Amino acid sequence: MKRLLPVLLLCSVSLFAQDSGKACELLSKINKLVQSEHYKPKPIDDSLSAYVFDEMMNRLDIGRNIFTKEEYQKLLVHKTRIDDYLNANDCAFLDDFTSTWKTALLRKRKIIESMKAVNFDYNSKDSVKFSKKNFEFDLVEGDFDRVWKKRLRFEILDDIAKLSKNGDSLKQHFTALEKLSKDKMIESNLCKVTTILEDSKGIEYQLQTFLLDLFCNYFDPHSNYFSMDAKSSFLSALSTSNLSLGLNVGLNEKEEIIVGDVVPGGPAARSEKFEKGDNIIKVANNRGQEYWVSCTSLDMIGEMIFSDSNKEINLTLRKKNGSIVEVNLRKEVMKASENSVFSYIAEKNGTKVGYINIPNFYSDFESRTVDGCADDVVKEVIKLQHDNVEGIVIDLIDNGGGSMEEAINLVGMFVDIGPVSVLVNNKGKQNVLKDGNRGMAYTGPLVVLINGNSASASEFFSAAMQDYNRAIIIGATSLGKATMQNIMPLDNKNEDFVKLTTEKFYRVTGESGQIKGVVPDIKLPMLFDSVTKREDSYKTALPNDVIVTKARFQPMLIPNKEKIIALSTSRIQNSVKFNELKQLDGEINLMYNKTRGPIRLTFADVFKDIHEIDPLWNKIKEVAEKPSGVSISNTSYEKGKISNDAFEKEISDYRMKDVKSNPYLEEAINIIKDYNGLQK
């Protein structure tokens, strides 16, 4: 056996040598593509090295609890040399990362395994510290036993504290709960380590993927490397299942599964347990199979959630306030609704307006028909005009964008012929995007609602409406993404791809919405606005600038616009409702930004810390669900359509519930009332 060992080791090194060679080959192809096609390519220098190194270390040890100071120092020698390695087509430096990460993971697994036999003391004076900045890599070999005992104790106490708001009850059953939670936390941590160490593609492949993705991220946050792996199969499963939970999900930047849209009329919507942004942490079926998302491959999770063979699914959610909720759902055959855009009649104090919600700028890419977001909006406009509305409100709150072509088409529905935006490539060439169709689908008063999550195509449309003086924009400043990405294969094998930022959008005025976003004409207090992650929060975001453009356009006239804005601003300042929202957003800001800890590792201290924010979350929920006082009803067309269709009625009622609690619709109606009143 000893004679075979050197041969096996040589095979292992040889195999990884091939992997590191593949990494360099892919990096060379990516860099060639970046330098020729990226909107603003950067040189391969020490700045790239430092960025890639620091971000790589964050991905491998964000908690600073698996590497020793000595191991970090060993890797630190590469911090300013990665650019040199890449220029020399030598990726052997990945050997150091691989061996060091593997050693650290094996040590972590061994230490956590040993904790199974340890009886934890929950009455000690030990505490845990928290910091918004990364801790230093300062651990030595003898620290890990102490560090992981503390971490596991905190995770156990945290897990128990989130089970209930009744601390006395939890304390009474603490011994039994501690045993269950300890087993769960140890198993979860071991699972995470084992998933990395025993990944079928190998730890080397994972590091290679990190490196390639971080290389792309250096040029801007929206450029990424990806291959046809579990991500694509996981996300494509959304549209392939006959049976459905009525739930759209996605991945956040931490590779966690989060709830996207909840489909009206579906099992998830009827449970009334799901909200956008909920984190799915565990999935199980009725055959006893269960998977923790944190340590299971995405293809297995996708199979569990979307396969027709699993008709009943139990999902464990972590809500935004940290509470844990279990929901059991039975899949159903979902009848597709006519479109994603929807509208209602909204009335207040004798003023009747049309409300149109656009959740995203979708398009039928596989069809040559006109089906898409813009066409669907026109259909809703026709329905609303038939009911003699006095103005229209378009809601783009939380609309993350989509098809830019649909956004261009939608602009053309509300303005006459002319340029709508300027697209600039990396050679400075300006391509003026135009609405080539004369006429407008609607010529009356228009109000557009936006917030910090309104992005990309939403910003494109809102900016054009603002520049043409076609609509009054109200809400909060948008996200600030004014770049366009294309997905490009690295070669003709179509196995490896890069999503690359190739162009930048400018307004017809020559201004850029990049970083700056669309600033509303009338600002409204919005919950979570002060902590919303916008484009400027990314280290490598492209800058804001202004160009001189040849685009010529004729803005329209909103009569008495300054008076309308002044009247609205006065109402907002004196509104009990809006002052409550402003104060509450301030409390949210303080909660998110306050310095936390240290926290003693006792049940009482951890329970207090976890539930300290409960009153605030209760206030947020109460405000979010409070009816606005606006009367909401279906259009005449929809009333006839849903009268004999229970499914469509269920969808309509579900959507209407959200519209009724929209705190901004009432002010939009007031603005339209002022617009019309000042005309007389």
XYZ file of C-alpha atoms in Angstrom:
680
model
C 0.000 0.000 0.000
C 2.833 2.363 0.830
C 4.294 1.830 -2.630
C 1.035 2.982 -4.226
C 0.827 6.196 -2.198
C 3.405 8.231 -4.173
C 1.691 7.201 -7.413
C -1.708 8.323 -6.098
C -0.264 11.606 -4.918
C 1.358 12.183 -8.293
C -1.975 11.478 -9.989
C -3.697 13.973 -7.719
C -1.131 16.689 -8.431
C -1.224 15.912 -12.138
C -5.022 16.150 -12.232
C -4.998 19.499 -10.496
C -2.244 20.717 -12.771
C -4.713 20.124 -15.588
C -7.402 22.033 -13.653
C -5.119 25.009 -13.010
C -4.153 24.932 -16.676
C -7.857 25.014 -17.591
C -8.339 27.952 -15.207
C -5.599 29.911 -16.957
C -6.981 28.998 -20.358
C -10.440 30.251 -19.367
C -9.010 33.390 -17.755
C -7.110 34.157 -20.933
C -10.298 33.801 -22.985
C -12.297 35.896 -20.516
C -9.671 38.629 -20.438
C -9.512 38.737 -24.234
C -13.293 39.128 -24.336
C -13.296 41.719 -21.545
C -10.577 43.857 -23.105
C -12.353 43.938 -26.474
C -16.037 44.027 -25.471
C -16.428 45.374 -21.916
C -17.741 48.925 -21.656
C -14.790 50.072 -19.567
C -12.012 47.441 -19.438
C -9.259 47.833 -16.862
C -5.614 46.790 -17.063
C -4.490 43.572 -15.377
C -2.443 45.029 -12.529
C -1.949 45.016 -8.753
C -5.426 46.494 -8.193
C -6.970 43.395 -9.760
C -4.708 41.180 -7.668
C -5.726 42.845 -4.401
C -9.438 42.776 -5.264
C -9.445 39.116 -6.322
C -7.364 38.050 -3.309
C -9.478 39.899 -0.723
C -12.773 38.730 -2.216
C -11.469 35.168 -2.522
C -10.564 35.132 1.171
C -14.024 36.470 2.022
C -15.655 33.658 0.064
C -13.474 31.013 1.688
C -13.622 32.329 5.270
C -16.053 35.215 5.690
C -16.399 34.441 9.428
C -12.613 34.353 9.951
C -12.940 31.067 11.845
C -11.351 28.375 9.684
C -7.910 29.765 8.726
C -5.041 30.394 11.116
C -2.998 33.581 10.961
C -0.090 31.491 9.677
C -2.206 30.027 6.853
C -3.430 33.486 5.896
C 0.133 34.816 5.824
C 1.098 31.919 3.580
C -1.600 32.910 1.080
C -0.969 36.644 1.503
C 2.183 36.424 -0.630
C -0.123 36.096 -3.655
C -2.066 39.311 -2.999
C -0.034 41.509 -5.349
C 1.131 38.778 -7.708
C -2.069 37.356 -9.212
C -1.853 39.753 -12.164
C 1.706 38.579 -12.824
C 0.611 34.931 -12.698
C -2.200 35.592 -15.166
C 0.044 37.508 -17.540
C 2.502 34.593 -17.390
C -0.353 32.119 -17.957
C 0.558 30.369 -14.679
C -2.320 29.470 -12.342
C -0.356 27.126 -10.107
C -0.946 29.592 -7.245
C -4.360 27.934 -6.912
C -2.501 24.915 -5.484
C -1.772 26.931 -2.340
C -5.396 28.017 -1.977
C -6.644 24.474 -2.551
C -4.334 22.744 -0.075
C -4.795 25.446 2.585
C -8.600 25.511 2.255
C -8.794 21.730 2.316
C -6.600 21.534 5.434
C -8.760 24.157 7.160
C -12.003 22.385 6.230
C -10.752 19.002 7.434
C -9.685 20.601 10.728
C -13.080 22.261 11.091
C -14.874 18.963 10.460
C -12.741 17.175 13.025
C -13.341 19.856 15.676
C -17.109 19.939 15.117
C -17.260 16.122 15.221
C -15.560 16.257 18.615
C -18.261 18.640 19.922
C -20.871 15.870 19.798
C -19.477 14.469 23.057
C -19.101 17.864 24.774
C -21.672 19.114 27.284
C -21.941 22.836 26.722
C -22.059 25.273 29.618
C -24.751 27.923 29.158
C -24.043 29.713 32.432
C -20.504 30.879 31.692
C -19.378 34.472 31.251
C -18.324 33.807 27.642
C -19.618 36.212 25.017
C -19.577 36.633 21.249
C -18.624 39.813 19.396
C -20.148 41.210 16.210
C -18.721 43.649 13.715
C -19.882 45.174 10.444
C -16.281 45.041 9.264
C -14.421 41.795 8.736
C -12.397 40.504 11.680
C -8.667 39.984 11.237
C -7.146 36.603 10.432
C -5.566 36.265 13.872
C -6.338 32.723 15.075
C -3.652 30.239 16.036
C -3.954 26.454 15.965
C -5.000 26.192 19.619
C -7.860 28.706 19.262
C -10.248 26.623 17.177
C -11.674 24.425 19.921
C -12.608 27.524 21.958
C -13.909 29.446 18.934
C -16.163 26.658 17.693
C -17.509 25.868 21.153
C -18.596 29.498 21.417
C -19.977 29.627 17.885
C -22.006 26.438 18.297
C -23.367 27.573 21.651
C -24.526 30.821 20.077
C -26.100 29.024 17.097
C -27.947 26.664 19.469
C -29.231 29.490 21.675
C -30.148 31.526 18.611
C -32.047 28.574 17.129
C -34.000 27.956 20.352
C -34.765 31.660 20.888
C -36.355 31.903 17.425
C -38.782 29.071 18.141
C -41.165 31.247 20.150
C -41.700 34.685 21.658
C -42.579 33.004 24.952
C -39.228 32.949 26.735
C -40.572 31.303 29.888
C -41.945 28.360 27.922
C -38.664 27.900 26.058
C -36.725 28.084 29.309
C -38.988 25.467 30.876
C -38.253 23.010 28.049
C -34.665 24.139 27.496
C -32.949 20.774 28.170
C -34.985 18.905 25.555
C -34.793 21.761 23.063
C -31.043 22.116 23.557
C -30.448 18.467 22.690
C -32.477 18.740 19.466
C -30.926 22.047 18.483
C -27.390 20.907 19.233
C -27.789 17.858 16.996
C -29.248 20.082 14.265
C -26.524 22.752 14.447
C -23.695 20.227 14.493
C -25.240 18.320 11.602
C -25.766 21.543 9.629
C -22.147 22.667 10.093
C -20.789 19.228 9.228
C -23.049 19.117 6.206
C -21.677 22.426 4.908
C -18.092 21.212 5.215
C -18.797 17.792 3.730
C -20.636 19.313 0.771
C -17.512 21.285 -0.143
C -15.021 18.493 0.524
C -17.010 15.797 -1.275
C -18.358 17.821 -4.183
C -18.401 15.613 -7.268
C -16.470 18.210 -9.287
C -13.829 18.631 -6.615
C -12.643 21.448 -4.411
C -10.314 22.588 -7.181
C -13.255 23.208 -9.505
C -14.991 25.334 -6.862
C -11.910 27.507 -6.415
C -11.527 27.843 -10.162
C -15.150 29.025 -10.429
C -14.608 31.557 -7.608
C -11.510 32.901 -9.372
C -13.204 33.241 -12.758
C -16.265 34.943 -11.297
C -14.211 37.362 -9.175
C -12.065 38.209 -12.188
C -15.260 39.273 -14.019
C -16.619 41.123 -10.949
C -13.475 43.254 -10.856
C -14.579 45.065 -14.002
C -18.081 45.736 -12.673
C -20.564 44.012 -10.324
C -22.871 42.812 -13.127
C -20.245 40.936 -15.124
C -20.067 37.266 -14.163
C -18.675 33.924 -15.223
C -20.975 30.952 -15.339
C -21.136 27.495 -16.840
C -24.033 25.206 -17.658
C -24.168 23.755 -14.147
C -26.660 23.448 -11.315
C -27.618 27.134 -11.403
C -29.061 26.986 -14.886
C -30.872 23.685 -14.321
C -32.211 24.939 -10.997
C -33.599 28.206 -12.353
C -34.871 26.703 -15.603
C -36.983 24.298 -13.541
C -39.241 27.236 -12.738
C -40.940 26.976 -16.099
C -40.919 23.224 -16.744
C -43.120 21.709 -14.058
C -46.763 20.874 -14.760
C -47.548 20.952 -11.052
C -46.660 24.106 -9.181
C -46.397 25.586 -5.702
C -47.246 28.972 -7.190
C -43.899 30.287 -6.061
C -41.013 31.861 -7.959
C -37.597 31.674 -6.337
C -34.095 32.910 -7.082
C -30.597 33.153 -5.681
C -29.129 36.100 -3.809
C -25.450 37.078 -3.726
C -24.811 34.544 -0.943
C -26.174 31.688 -3.089
C -29.165 31.441 -0.733
C -32.601 30.564 -2.110
C -35.019 33.423 -1.645
C -38.686 33.846 -2.463
C -39.380 36.026 -5.490
C -42.922 36.516 -6.704
C -45.797 34.663 -5.063
C -48.214 33.696 -7.849
C -51.765 34.845 -7.057
C -54.275 32.030 -6.686
C -51.622 29.375 -6.072
C -50.948 27.169 -3.018
C -48.245 29.503 -1.654
C -50.459 32.590 -1.967
C -53.400 30.900 -0.233
C -51.213 29.902 2.712
C -50.580 33.635 3.372
C -47.174 32.672 4.812
C -44.865 33.829 2.014
C -43.351 37.252 1.405
C -40.872 38.427 -1.194
C -37.355 38.056 0.202
C -38.086 35.148 2.568
C -35.116 32.786 2.803
C -35.898 29.087 2.157
C -33.575 27.200 4.496
C -34.954 23.640 4.350
C -37.135 21.548 2.030
C -38.758 18.170 2.703
C -41.273 15.837 1.059
C -43.781 13.430 2.571
C -41.463 10.440 2.050
C -39.105 11.469 4.829
C -36.494 13.142 2.626
C -35.329 16.549 3.827
C -32.493 18.803 2.749
C -30.902 21.826 4.370
C -30.386 24.329 1.567
C -27.068 25.490 3.030
C -25.432 22.145 2.431
C -27.254 20.550 -0.477
C -26.564 21.004 -4.176
C -28.947 23.285 -6.043
C -29.924 20.581 -8.514
C -31.118 18.349 -5.629
C -33.061 21.244 -4.098
C -34.538 22.071 -7.506
C -35.569 18.448 -8.002
C -37.258 18.407 -4.593
C -39.170 21.670 -5.099
C -40.124 21.444 -8.761
C -40.322 17.767 -9.673
C -43.856 16.486 -10.273
C -42.947 13.365 -8.261
C -42.968 15.452 -5.063
C -46.586 16.568 -4.917
C -46.472 17.693 -1.299
C -43.618 19.851 -0.017
C -42.719 21.243 3.389
C -40.703 24.455 3.257
C -38.895 26.007 6.221
C -38.569 29.779 5.861
C -36.478 32.361 7.650
C -38.489 35.585 7.602
C -36.933 39.050 7.352
C -37.292 39.500 11.112
C -35.331 36.285 11.724
C -38.303 34.132 12.773
C -38.607 30.574 11.455
C -41.839 29.405 9.793
C -42.743 25.968 8.409
C -45.279 25.733 5.589
C -46.735 22.583 4.063
C -47.920 22.991 0.456
C -49.595 20.664 -2.020
C -48.806 21.327 -5.667
C -51.538 22.101 -8.154
C -51.815 22.459 -11.903
C -51.595 26.212 -12.326
C -53.700 27.864 -14.996
C -51.636 30.589 -16.656
C -53.110 34.050 -16.285
C -53.484 36.255 -19.386
C -50.525 38.453 -18.492
C -48.470 39.717 -15.587
C -49.575 43.331 -15.876
C -52.840 44.112 -14.079
C -55.041 47.117 -13.448
C -57.805 48.396 -11.155
C -60.020 51.421 -10.756
C -58.949 53.486 -7.726
C -61.299 56.149 -6.295
C -60.938 58.723 -3.543
C -63.119 61.757 -2.821
C -64.805 61.669 -6.201
C -61.609 61.280 -8.267
C -61.404 58.069 -10.300
C -58.043 56.965 -11.683
C -56.594 53.871 -13.295
C -53.933 51.917 -11.449
C -51.555 49.727 -13.512
C -49.000 47.450 -11.855
C -46.005 46.296 -13.930
C -44.082 43.639 -11.927
C -41.319 43.334 -14.562
C -40.571 44.127 -18.199
C -41.181 40.654 -19.575
C -41.112 39.681 -23.238
C -41.959 36.637 -25.304
C -38.444 36.112 -26.667
C -39.372 32.915 -28.525
C -42.319 34.390 -30.418
C -42.497 36.881 -33.266
C -45.787 38.266 -31.977
C -46.161 41.558 -30.125
C -46.895 39.746 -26.871
C -45.012 41.349 -24.022
C -45.160 43.879 -21.237
C -45.747 46.987 -23.406
C -48.595 45.408 -25.355
C -50.220 44.196 -22.127
C -50.034 47.699 -20.618
C -51.875 49.088 -23.649
C -54.611 46.491 -23.154
C -55.037 47.691 -19.566
C -55.039 51.346 -20.681
C -57.890 50.586 -23.104
C -59.914 48.919 -20.334
C -59.355 51.882 -18.025
C -60.228 54.477 -20.654
C -63.464 52.633 -21.331
C -64.332 53.318 -17.667
C -63.534 57.036 -18.063
C -60.629 57.332 -15.617
C -59.304 60.853 -14.974
C -55.653 59.813 -14.964
C -53.384 56.763 -14.735
C -50.894 55.636 -12.079
C -48.145 53.216 -13.193
C -46.604 51.300 -10.291
C -42.950 50.259 -10.799
C -42.162 49.730 -7.105
C -39.843 46.706 -6.736
C -39.759 46.249 -10.531
C -36.214 44.986 -11.126
C -36.276 45.500 -14.902
C -36.215 43.015 -17.762
C -36.409 43.499 -21.517
C -35.051 46.888 -22.609
C -36.922 46.536 -25.901
C -40.195 46.363 -23.970
C -39.204 49.463 -22.009
C -38.549 51.331 -25.279
C -41.904 50.194 -26.650
C -43.653 51.287 -23.469
C -42.117 54.759 -23.640
C -43.523 54.994 -27.165
C -47.026 54.350 -25.846
C -46.948 57.590 -23.857
C -44.806 59.970 -25.943
C -44.896 60.943 -29.598
C -42.061 60.132 -31.974
C -38.508 60.906 -30.844
C -35.337 59.650 -29.102
C -35.836 57.916 -25.748
C -32.281 57.091 -24.666
C -28.660 56.982 -25.816
C -26.665 53.761 -25.750
C -22.840 54.116 -25.659
C -20.308 51.327 -26.239
C -16.661 51.068 -25.173
C -15.502 52.981 -28.252
C -17.678 55.946 -27.329
C -20.048 55.361 -30.227
C -23.517 56.717 -29.488
C -26.585 54.796 -30.600
C -29.695 56.920 -30.177
C -32.668 54.693 -29.346
C -35.870 56.069 -30.803
C -39.589 55.606 -30.620
C -40.406 55.415 -34.301
C -44.181 55.277 -34.012
C -46.177 58.465 -34.140
C -49.026 58.937 -31.710
C -49.736 57.887 -28.151
C -51.928 55.200 -26.622
C -52.809 57.579 -23.791
C -52.549 61.362 -23.567
C -53.982 62.108 -20.105
C -52.356 62.764 -16.706
C -49.735 60.174 -15.714
C -48.034 59.414 -12.380
C -45.222 56.848 -12.051
C -44.342 55.211 -8.723
C -40.728 54.059 -8.099
C -38.507 53.013 -5.174
C -34.949 51.870 -4.467
C -35.624 48.448 -5.978
C -36.863 49.890 -9.268
C -33.964 49.043 -11.545
C -32.646 48.889 -15.090
C -35.612 48.893 -17.537
C -37.798 50.508 -14.841
C -35.278 53.323 -14.537
C -35.044 53.599 -18.327
C -38.825 54.088 -18.630
C -39.089 56.452 -15.628
C -36.179 58.605 -16.860
C -37.722 58.976 -20.318
C -41.092 59.921 -18.789
C -39.309 62.519 -16.651
C -37.156 63.922 -19.474
C -40.134 64.266 -21.788
C -42.084 65.836 -18.930
C -44.739 63.241 -19.697
C -45.332 62.025 -16.140
C -44.794 63.101 -12.562
C -42.420 60.614 -10.896
C -43.098 59.995 -7.205
C -41.562 57.729 -4.557
C -37.890 57.149 -3.701
C -34.693 57.341 -5.767
C -34.267 54.242 -7.946
C -31.434 51.695 -7.736
C -28.974 53.403 -10.109
C -28.110 50.687 -12.657
C -27.715 52.142 -16.138
C -25.671 49.437 -17.833
C -26.546 46.679 -20.270
C -25.177 43.147 -20.201
C -24.862 40.491 -22.911
C -24.257 36.787 -22.373
C -21.373 35.595 -24.520
C -19.846 32.126 -24.970
C -16.081 31.921 -24.507
C -15.740 29.601 -27.497
C -17.811 27.547 -29.914
C -18.158 24.688 -27.393
C -20.891 26.650 -25.535
C -19.802 25.249 -22.178
C -18.492 28.416 -20.539
C -20.097 31.841 -20.673
C -19.578 35.372 -19.460
C -22.319 37.877 -18.709
C -20.519 41.056 -19.697
C -21.390 44.730 -19.333
C -20.990 46.002 -22.892
C -22.886 49.289 -23.000
C -24.090 52.147 -20.843
C -27.408 53.963 -21.040
C -27.695 57.729 -20.961
C -30.784 59.865 -20.773
C -31.674 61.963 -23.826
C -30.324 64.938 -21.851
C -26.862 63.328 -21.795
C -27.033 62.591 -18.066
C -26.381 59.118 -16.723
C -28.623 57.344 -14.249
C -25.683 55.158 -13.210
C -25.183 55.400 -9.418
C -27.418 58.501 -9.301
C -30.620 56.667 -10.201
C -33.862 58.392 -11.125
C -34.611 61.069 -8.544
C -38.397 61.465 -8.198
C -40.118 64.806 -8.722
C -41.891 64.230 -5.400
C -40.165 62.227 -2.674
C -42.282 59.956 -0.482
C -41.153 58.316 2.786
C -40.706 54.579 2.184
C -39.976 51.751 4.589
C -36.467 50.263 4.261
C -35.441 53.008 1.813
C -32.536 54.101 4.008
C -31.083 50.566 4.079
C -31.890 49.505 0.498
C -28.763 48.260 -1.271
C -28.258 50.430 -4.346
C -25.664 50.436 -7.109
C -23.222 52.632 -5.176
C -22.836 49.918 -2.535
C -20.781 47.779 -4.952
C -17.009 48.263 -4.872
C -16.593 47.981 -8.631
C -19.683 49.873 -9.817
C -19.104 52.033 -12.885
C -19.094 55.796 -12.193
C -21.693 58.419 -13.011
C -20.850 60.809 -15.836
C -22.426 63.103 -18.422
C -22.036 63.063 -22.199
C -22.750 65.566 -24.954
C -25.372 63.956 -27.143
C -26.844 64.856 -30.511
C -30.251 63.507 -29.455
C -32.890 66.166 -30.015
C -36.246 65.944 -28.306
C -39.189 68.165 -27.479
C -40.367 67.923 -23.856
C -44.095 68.128 -23.287
C -45.772 70.548 -20.925
C -47.291 69.585 -17.593
C -49.393 72.654 -16.829
C -48.872 74.031 -13.316
C -46.261 71.369 -12.549
C -44.515 73.419 -9.856
C -47.852 74.127 -8.152
C -48.754 70.429 -8.273
C -45.401 69.499 -6.699
C -45.772 72.201 -4.023
C -49.296 71.052 -3.095
C -48.159 67.423 -2.853
C -45.049 68.307 -0.823
C -47.198 70.246 1.645
C -49.624 67.333 2.015
C -46.769 64.886 2.596
C -45.170 67.111 5.246
C -48.467 67.408 7.121
C -49.620 63.823 6.635
C -49.875 61.695 9.781
C -49.442 58.588 7.643
C -46.298 59.781 5.847
C -44.734 61.141 9.028
C -45.340 57.725 10.604
C -43.590 56.049 7.647
C -40.687 58.501 7.884
C -40.245 57.880 11.596
C -40.512 54.126 11.136
C -37.913 54.144 8.370
C -35.632 56.060 10.731
C -36.096 53.339 13.358
C -35.326 50.678 10.732
C -32.171 52.573 9.792
C -31.050 52.699 13.432
C -31.774 48.987 13.873
C -29.727 47.998 10.824
C -26.793 50.282 11.563
C -26.450 50.038 15.319
C -23.393 48.338 16.775
C -24.379 44.899 18.027
C -23.031 43.027 20.997
C -21.054 41.650 22.588
C -23.683 39.143 23.751
C -23.212 36.796 26.708
C -23.774 33.145 25.846
C -26.756 32.634 28.126
C -30.294 31.895 27.009
C -31.655 35.068 28.620
C -29.171 37.347 26.822
C -29.534 35.716 23.407
C -33.344 35.619 23.704
C -33.399 39.308 24.597
C -31.164 40.166 21.641
C -33.236 38.156 19.158
C -36.595 39.536 20.264
C -35.505 43.094 20.899
C -36.737 44.056 17.447
C -40.148 42.336 17.733
C -42.052 45.560 18.573
C -40.531 47.268 15.531
C -41.451 44.386 13.214
C -44.979 44.424 14.592
C -45.244 48.144 13.786
C -43.866 47.533 10.278
C -46.382 44.757 9.654
C -49.235 46.866 11.011
C -48.338 49.836 8.795
C -47.739 47.660 5.711
C -51.159 46.000 6.018
C -53.152 49.122 6.929
C -55.830 49.936 4.296
C -55.138 53.211 2.499
C -58.727 54.440 2.418
C -58.827 54.273 -1.374
C -61.699 52.372 -2.965
C -60.397 49.652 -5.326
C -62.545 47.867 -7.920
C -62.183 45.902 -11.135
C -62.630 47.463 -14.543
C -65.919 46.731 -16.292
C -64.073 44.340 -18.591
C -62.563 42.389 -15.692
C -65.865 42.190 -13.833
C -67.383 40.401 -16.770
C -64.362 38.168 -17.201
C -64.154 36.946 -13.604
C -67.885 36.592 -12.972
C -67.817 32.989 -14.188
C -64.176 32.135 -13.482
C -63.381 31.311 -9.840
C -59.635 31.068 -10.501
C -59.418 34.511 -12.119
C -61.507 35.965 -9.278
C -59.118 34.470 -6.719
C -56.162 36.032 -8.534
C -57.916 39.397 -8.698
C -58.858 39.351 -5.007
C -55.286 38.469 -4.011
C -53.819 41.337 -6.020
C -56.502 43.754 -4.867
C -55.588 43.097 -1.224
C -52.074 44.488 -1.842
C -53.337 47.478 -3.803
C -55.750 48.411 -1.017
C -52.839 48.702 1.428
C -50.622 50.702 -0.966
C -49.875 53.856 1.059
C -48.763 55.842 -2.003
C -51.775 55.406 -4.253
C -53.851 57.938 -2.314
C -51.257 60.663 -2.892
C -51.021 59.722 -6.576
C -54.794 60.237 -6.831
C -54.431 63.617 -5.092
C -51.770 64.634 -7.622
C -54.028 63.732 -10.552
C -56.896 65.612 -8.892
C -54.661 68.699 -8.564
C -53.534 68.311 -12.182
C -57.098 68.311 -13.461
C -58.353 70.926 -10.977
C -55.678 73.467 -11.858
C -56.513 73.060 -15.552
C -60.053 74.367 -15.051
